[in-house]
Coordinates of C-alpha atoms and ligand atoms in Angstrom, one line a residue:
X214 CA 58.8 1.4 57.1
X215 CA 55.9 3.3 55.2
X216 CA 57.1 2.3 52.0
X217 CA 55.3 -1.0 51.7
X218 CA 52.3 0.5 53.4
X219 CA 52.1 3.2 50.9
X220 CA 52.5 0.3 47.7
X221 CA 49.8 -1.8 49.2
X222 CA 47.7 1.0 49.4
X223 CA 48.7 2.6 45.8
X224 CA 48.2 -0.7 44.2
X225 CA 44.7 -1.8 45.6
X226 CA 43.4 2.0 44.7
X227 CA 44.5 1.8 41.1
X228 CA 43.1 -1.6 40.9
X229 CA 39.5 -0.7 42.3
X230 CA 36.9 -1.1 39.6
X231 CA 34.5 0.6 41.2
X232 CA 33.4 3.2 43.9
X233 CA 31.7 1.2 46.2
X234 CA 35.1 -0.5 46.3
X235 CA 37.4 2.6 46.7
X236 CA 34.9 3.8 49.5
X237 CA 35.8 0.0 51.2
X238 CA 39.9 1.0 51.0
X239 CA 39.4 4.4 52.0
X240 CA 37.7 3.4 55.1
X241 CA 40.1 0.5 55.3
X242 CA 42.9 3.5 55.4
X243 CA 41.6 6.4 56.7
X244 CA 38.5 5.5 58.3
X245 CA 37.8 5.6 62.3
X246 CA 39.5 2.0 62.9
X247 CA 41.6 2.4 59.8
X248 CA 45.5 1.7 59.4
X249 CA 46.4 4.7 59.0
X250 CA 44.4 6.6 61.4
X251 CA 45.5 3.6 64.2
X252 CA 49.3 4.6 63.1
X253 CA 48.3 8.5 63.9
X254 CA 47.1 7.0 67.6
X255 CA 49.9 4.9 68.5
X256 CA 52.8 7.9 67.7
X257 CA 52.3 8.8 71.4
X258 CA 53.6 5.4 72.1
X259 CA 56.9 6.7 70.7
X260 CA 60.1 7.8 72.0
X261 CA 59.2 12.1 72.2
X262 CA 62.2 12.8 69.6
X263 CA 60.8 10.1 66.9
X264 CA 57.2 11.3 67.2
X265 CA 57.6 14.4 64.6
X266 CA 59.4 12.6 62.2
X267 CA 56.9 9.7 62.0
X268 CA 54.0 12.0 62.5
X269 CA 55.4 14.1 59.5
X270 CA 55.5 10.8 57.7
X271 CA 52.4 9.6 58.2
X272 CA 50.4 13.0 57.4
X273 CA 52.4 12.9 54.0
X274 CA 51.5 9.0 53.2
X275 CA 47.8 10.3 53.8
X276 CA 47.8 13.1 52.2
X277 CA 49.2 11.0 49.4
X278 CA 46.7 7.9 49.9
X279 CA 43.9 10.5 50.0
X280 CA 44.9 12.5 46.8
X281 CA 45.3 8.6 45.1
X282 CA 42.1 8.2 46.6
X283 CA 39.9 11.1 44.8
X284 CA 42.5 10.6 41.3
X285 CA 41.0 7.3 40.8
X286 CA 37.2 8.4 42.4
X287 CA 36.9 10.9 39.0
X288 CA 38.3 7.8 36.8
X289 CA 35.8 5.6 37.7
X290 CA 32.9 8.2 37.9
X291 CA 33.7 9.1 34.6
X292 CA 33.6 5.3 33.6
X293 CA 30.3 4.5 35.3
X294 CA 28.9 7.6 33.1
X295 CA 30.2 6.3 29.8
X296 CA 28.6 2.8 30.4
X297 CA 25.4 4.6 31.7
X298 CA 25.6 6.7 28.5
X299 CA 26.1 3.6 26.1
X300 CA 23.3 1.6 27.7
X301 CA 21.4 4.9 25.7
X302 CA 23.5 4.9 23.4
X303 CA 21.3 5.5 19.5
X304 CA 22.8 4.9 16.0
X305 CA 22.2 7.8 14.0
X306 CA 24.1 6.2 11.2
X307 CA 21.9 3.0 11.6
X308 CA 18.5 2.9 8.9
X309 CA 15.5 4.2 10.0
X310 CA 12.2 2.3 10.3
X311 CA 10.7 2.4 7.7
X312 CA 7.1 3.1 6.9
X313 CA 6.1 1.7 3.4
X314 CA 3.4 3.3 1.7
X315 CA 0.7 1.3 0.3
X316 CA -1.4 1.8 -3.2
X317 CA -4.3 0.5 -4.6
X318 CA -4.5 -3.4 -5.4
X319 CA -3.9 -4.3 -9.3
X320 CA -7.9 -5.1 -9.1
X321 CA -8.7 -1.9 -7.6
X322 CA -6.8 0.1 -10.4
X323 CA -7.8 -2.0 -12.9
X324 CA -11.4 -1.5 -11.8
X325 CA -10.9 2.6 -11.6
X326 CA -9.7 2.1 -15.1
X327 CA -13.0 0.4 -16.2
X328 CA -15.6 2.5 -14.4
X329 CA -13.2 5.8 -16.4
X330 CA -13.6 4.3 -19.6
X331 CA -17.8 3.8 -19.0
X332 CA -18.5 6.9 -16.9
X333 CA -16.4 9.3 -19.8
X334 CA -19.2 7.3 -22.5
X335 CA -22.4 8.6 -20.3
X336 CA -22.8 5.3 -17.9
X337 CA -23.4 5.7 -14.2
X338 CA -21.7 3.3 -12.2
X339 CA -24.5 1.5 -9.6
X340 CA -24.1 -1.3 -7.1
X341 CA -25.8 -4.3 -6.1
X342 CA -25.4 -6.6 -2.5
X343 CA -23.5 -9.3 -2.3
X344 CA -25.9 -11.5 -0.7
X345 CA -28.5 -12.2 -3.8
X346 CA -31.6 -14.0 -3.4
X347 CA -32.8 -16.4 -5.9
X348 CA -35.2 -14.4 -8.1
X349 CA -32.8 -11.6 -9.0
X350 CA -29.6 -14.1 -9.3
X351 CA -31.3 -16.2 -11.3
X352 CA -35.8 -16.4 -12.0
X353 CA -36.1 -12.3 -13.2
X354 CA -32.6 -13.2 -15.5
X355 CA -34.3 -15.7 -17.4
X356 CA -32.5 -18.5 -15.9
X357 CA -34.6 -21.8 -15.8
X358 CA -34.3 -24.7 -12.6
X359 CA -32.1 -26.8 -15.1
X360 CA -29.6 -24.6 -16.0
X361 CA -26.1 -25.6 -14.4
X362 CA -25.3 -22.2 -12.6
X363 CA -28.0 -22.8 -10.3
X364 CA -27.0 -26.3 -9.1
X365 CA -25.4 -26.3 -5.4
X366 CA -22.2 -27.5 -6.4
X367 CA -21.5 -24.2 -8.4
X368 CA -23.4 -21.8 -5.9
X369 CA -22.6 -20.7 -2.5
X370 CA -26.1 -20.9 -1.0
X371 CA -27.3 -19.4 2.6
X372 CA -30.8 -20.7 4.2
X373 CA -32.9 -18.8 1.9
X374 CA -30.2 -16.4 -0.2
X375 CA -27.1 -17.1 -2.1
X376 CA -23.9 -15.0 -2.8
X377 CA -24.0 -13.9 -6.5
X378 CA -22.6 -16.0 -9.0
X379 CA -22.4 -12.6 -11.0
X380 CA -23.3 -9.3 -11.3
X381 CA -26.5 -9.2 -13.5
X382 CA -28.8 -9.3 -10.7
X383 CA -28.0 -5.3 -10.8
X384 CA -29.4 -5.4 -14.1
X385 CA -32.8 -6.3 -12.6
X386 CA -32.4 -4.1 -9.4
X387 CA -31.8 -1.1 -11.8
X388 CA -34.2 -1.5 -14.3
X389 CA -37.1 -1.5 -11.7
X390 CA -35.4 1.3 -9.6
X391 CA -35.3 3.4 -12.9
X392 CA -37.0 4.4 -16.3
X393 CA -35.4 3.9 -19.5
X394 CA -33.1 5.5 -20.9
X395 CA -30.6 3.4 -18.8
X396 CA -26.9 3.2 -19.3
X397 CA -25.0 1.5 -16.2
X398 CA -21.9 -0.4 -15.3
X399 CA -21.9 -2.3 -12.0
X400 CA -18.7 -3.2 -10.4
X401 CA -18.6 -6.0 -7.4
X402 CA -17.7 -9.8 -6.2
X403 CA -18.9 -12.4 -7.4
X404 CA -19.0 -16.0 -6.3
X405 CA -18.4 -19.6 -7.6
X406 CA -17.2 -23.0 -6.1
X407 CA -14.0 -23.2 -8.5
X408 CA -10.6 -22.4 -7.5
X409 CA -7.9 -23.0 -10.2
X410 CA -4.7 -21.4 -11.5
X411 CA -7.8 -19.4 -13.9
X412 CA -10.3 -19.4 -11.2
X413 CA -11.4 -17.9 -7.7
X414 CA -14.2 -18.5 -5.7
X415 CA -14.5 -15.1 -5.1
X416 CA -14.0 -12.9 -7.8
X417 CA -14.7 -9.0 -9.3
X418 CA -17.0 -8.5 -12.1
X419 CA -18.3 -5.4 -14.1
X420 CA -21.8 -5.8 -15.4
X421 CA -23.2 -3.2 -18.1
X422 CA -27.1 -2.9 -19.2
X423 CA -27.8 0.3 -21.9
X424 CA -32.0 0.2 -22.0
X425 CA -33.6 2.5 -24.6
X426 CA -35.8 2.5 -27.5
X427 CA -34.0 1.3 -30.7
X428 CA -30.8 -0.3 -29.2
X429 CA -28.8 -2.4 -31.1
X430 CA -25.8 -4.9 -31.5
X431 CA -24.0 -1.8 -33.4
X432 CA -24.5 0.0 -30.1
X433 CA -23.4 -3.1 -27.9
X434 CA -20.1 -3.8 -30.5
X435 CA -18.7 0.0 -30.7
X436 CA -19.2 0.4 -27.1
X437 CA -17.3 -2.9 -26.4
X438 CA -14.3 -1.6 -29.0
X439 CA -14.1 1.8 -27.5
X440 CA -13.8 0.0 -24.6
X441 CA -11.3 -2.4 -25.7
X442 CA -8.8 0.3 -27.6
X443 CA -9.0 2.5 -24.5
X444 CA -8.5 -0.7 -21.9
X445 CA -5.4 -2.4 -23.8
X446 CA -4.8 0.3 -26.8
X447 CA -5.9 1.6 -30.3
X448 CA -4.3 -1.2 -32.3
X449 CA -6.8 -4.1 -30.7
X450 CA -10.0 -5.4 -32.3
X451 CA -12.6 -7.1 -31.1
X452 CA -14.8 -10.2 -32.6
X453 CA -18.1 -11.3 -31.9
X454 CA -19.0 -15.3 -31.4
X455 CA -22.4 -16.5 -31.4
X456 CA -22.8 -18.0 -27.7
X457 CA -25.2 -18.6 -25.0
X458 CA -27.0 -17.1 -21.7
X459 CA -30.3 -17.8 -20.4
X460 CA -30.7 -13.3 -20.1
X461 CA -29.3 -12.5 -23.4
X462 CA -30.5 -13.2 -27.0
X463 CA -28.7 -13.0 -29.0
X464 CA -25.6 -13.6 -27.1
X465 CA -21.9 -12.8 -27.5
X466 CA -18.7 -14.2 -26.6
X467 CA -16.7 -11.3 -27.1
X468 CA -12.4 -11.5 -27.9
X469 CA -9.9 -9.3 -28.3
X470 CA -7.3 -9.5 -30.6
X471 CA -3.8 -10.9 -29.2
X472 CA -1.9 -8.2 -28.0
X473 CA 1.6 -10.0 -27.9
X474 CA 1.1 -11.7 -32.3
X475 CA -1.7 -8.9 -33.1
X476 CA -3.6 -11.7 -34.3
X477 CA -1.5 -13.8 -35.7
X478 CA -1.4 -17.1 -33.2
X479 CA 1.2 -17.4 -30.8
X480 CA 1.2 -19.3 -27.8
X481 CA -0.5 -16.7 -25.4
X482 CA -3.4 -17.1 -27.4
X483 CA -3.2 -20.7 -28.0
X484 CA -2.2 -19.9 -32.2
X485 CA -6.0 -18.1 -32.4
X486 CA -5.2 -14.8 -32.4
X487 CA -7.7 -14.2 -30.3
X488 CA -8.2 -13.9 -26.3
X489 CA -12.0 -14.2 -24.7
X490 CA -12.5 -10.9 -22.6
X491 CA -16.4 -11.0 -22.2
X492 CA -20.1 -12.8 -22.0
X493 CA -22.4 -10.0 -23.6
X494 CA -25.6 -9.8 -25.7
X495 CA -29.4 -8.0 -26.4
X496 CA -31.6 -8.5 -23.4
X497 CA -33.6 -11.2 -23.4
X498 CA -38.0 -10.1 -23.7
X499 CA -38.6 -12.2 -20.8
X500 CA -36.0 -10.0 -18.6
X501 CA -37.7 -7.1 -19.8
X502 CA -41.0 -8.9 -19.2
X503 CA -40.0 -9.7 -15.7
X504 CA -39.4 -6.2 -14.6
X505 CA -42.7 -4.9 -15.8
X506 CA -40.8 -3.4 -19.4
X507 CA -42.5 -3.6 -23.2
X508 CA -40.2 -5.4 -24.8
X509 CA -41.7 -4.1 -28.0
X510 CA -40.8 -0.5 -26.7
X511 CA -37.1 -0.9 -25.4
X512 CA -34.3 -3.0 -26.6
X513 CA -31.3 -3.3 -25.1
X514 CA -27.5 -4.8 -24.7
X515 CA -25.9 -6.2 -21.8
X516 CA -22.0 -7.4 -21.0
X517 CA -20.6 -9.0 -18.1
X518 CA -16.5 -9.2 -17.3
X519 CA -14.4 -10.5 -15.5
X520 CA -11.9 -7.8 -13.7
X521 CA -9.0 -10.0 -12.7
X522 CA -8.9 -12.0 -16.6
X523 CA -8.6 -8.4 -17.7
X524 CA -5.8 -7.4 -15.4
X525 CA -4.2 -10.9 -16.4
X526 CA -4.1 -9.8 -20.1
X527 CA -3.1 -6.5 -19.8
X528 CA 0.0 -7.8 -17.0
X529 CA 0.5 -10.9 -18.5
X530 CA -0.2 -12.3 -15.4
X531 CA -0.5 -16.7 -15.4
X532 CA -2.1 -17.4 -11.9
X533 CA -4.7 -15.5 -11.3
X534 CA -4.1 -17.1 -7.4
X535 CA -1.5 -14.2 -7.2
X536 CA -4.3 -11.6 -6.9
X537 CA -5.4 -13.0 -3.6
X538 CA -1.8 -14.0 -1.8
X539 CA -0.5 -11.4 -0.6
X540 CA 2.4 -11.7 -1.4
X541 CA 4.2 -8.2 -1.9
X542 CA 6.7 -9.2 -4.5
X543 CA 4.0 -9.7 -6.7
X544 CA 1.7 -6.4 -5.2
X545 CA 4.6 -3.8 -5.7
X546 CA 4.4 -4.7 -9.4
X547 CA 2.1 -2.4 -9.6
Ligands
LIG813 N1 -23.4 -12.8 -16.2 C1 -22.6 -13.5 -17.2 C2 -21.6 -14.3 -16.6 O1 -21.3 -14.1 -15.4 C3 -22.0 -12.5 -18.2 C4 -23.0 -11.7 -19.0 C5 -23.5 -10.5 -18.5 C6 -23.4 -12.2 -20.2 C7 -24.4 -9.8 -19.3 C8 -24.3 -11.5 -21.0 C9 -24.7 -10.2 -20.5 O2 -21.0 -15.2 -17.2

């Protein structure tokens, strides 16, 4: 008679898959309306001499349903903890996050590199702003209305300023800040409407001036060559080419001998054996004129670079676009 009671009741405990469901059989069992505790009531309905019997009965089918009862409570609590545990659960063995750590831009170090070379020869390194007007970028370096550089379509001009095409201006900014003997380099951007696979609007320059009495193109040359065999190594040479700027006279286009034929013409250097590095020359009397200097008293050479054609010959590096993109393939090169 109890034997399918107890099975039903067995069965639906070991399939509850939760306790909110167990508490719902238990009460449907044991509670104050529940099956079993109706059959406890209705034993006085009995015959007397059945009544122990079935009472014994039922007390052991509860104490059995009851026992099932708390068995599969502690299963299922110790299930809901697991998935409470897992919803926490951390991957030790999983790889960390990462924090990269940056360095310098190749400019940057190539720049350091420069300012090394000049400050270890006795030259201070100065700067100049960005925003230029007229007269220093152009008028007090000897550069005429006509001449090309200061036609809109190659300057960046504001209302009444313009963003440097290059660093001289620091030239003229020094030499009326200070008194001969000068000896400066001047690192900084620089700005030009051109943008080409060998050209960026926006790009780094390092301008040197030496002012003193008796300066000459022997000073300007061995200081260029110290330069060079420190920058890209001892073997290198440079050469001198006759060439022209408005703030220089004479002026220099200075190369440096190929570093991948030594100067015997291969395609990097277009078969010359030589690869341009640098605009240089004596400053021009009328500079020296135009910041209140005897030109009969003090001579003096000037050179102007550009930082990222340096960086491309000493990395090898084709697009000189890759300095500004970014792109960290190209950055961790370095
Ligand atoms: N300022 C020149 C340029 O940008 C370079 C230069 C500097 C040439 C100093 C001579 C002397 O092209």
């Amino acid at each position: 008679m109890f034997e399918e009671l107890k099975e039903k009741a067995l069965r639906e405990i070991s399939e509850a898959q939760d306790i909110a469901q167990l508490e719902r059989i238990r009460v449907n069992y044991l509670g104050r309306k529940g099956i079993l505790t109706e059959q406890m009531r209705s034993i006085g309905k009995l015959p007397p001499q059945e009544r122990p019997r079935v009472g014994q009965l039922l007390n052991e089918l509860k104490q059995i349903v009851e026992q099932a009862l708390e068995e599969r409570k502690k299963l299922l609590e110790i299930e809901e903890e697991k998935k409470n545990l897992q919803k926490l659960w951390v991957d030790v063995t999983l790889p960390g996050a990462i924090k990269k750590i940056g360095h310098l831009h190749p400019i940057s170090r190539v720049l350091e590199e420069i300012e090394t070379i000049f400050v270890s020869m006795g030259f201070k390194v100065v700067e100049g702003p960005e925003i230029e007007d007229a007269w220093h970028n152009f008028d007090a370096l000897n550069t005429p209305e006509w001449h090309p550089a200061r036609d809109m379509h190659d300057s960046f001009y504001l209302v009444d300023k313009l963003l440097r095409t290059h660093t001289s201006p620091v030239q003229i900014r020094t030499m009326l800040s200070e008194k001969p003997p000068i000896a400066i380099v001047s690192p900084g951007r620089v700005y030009r409407r051109d943008y080409d696979a060998t050209h960026l609007p926006m790009f780094t320059q390092v301008e040197g001036l030496y002012v003193d009495e008796n300066v000459s193109v022997a000073h300007l040359k061995y200081t260029l060559e110290v330069f060079v065999k420190r920058m890209f190594g001892p073997e290198r040479r440079i050469r001198l080419k006759p060439s022209y700027f408005p703030f220089t006279e004479p002026s220099f286009e200075v190369d440096v001998s190929c570093g991948i034929c030594n100067g015997e013409g291969c395609p990097s250097c277009k078969y010359t054996g030589w690869l341009e590095i640098l605009g240089a020359g004596m400053v021009h009397p009328n500079v020296f004129r135009n910041v209140g200097y005897d030109p009969e008293k003090y001579t003096g050479f000037a050179f102007g670079m550009g930082v990222e054609r340096i960086a491309m010959l000493k990395y090898r590096i084709k697009d000189i676009r890759d300095f500004v993109r970014n792109d960290e393939r190209f950055l961790e090169c370095f």
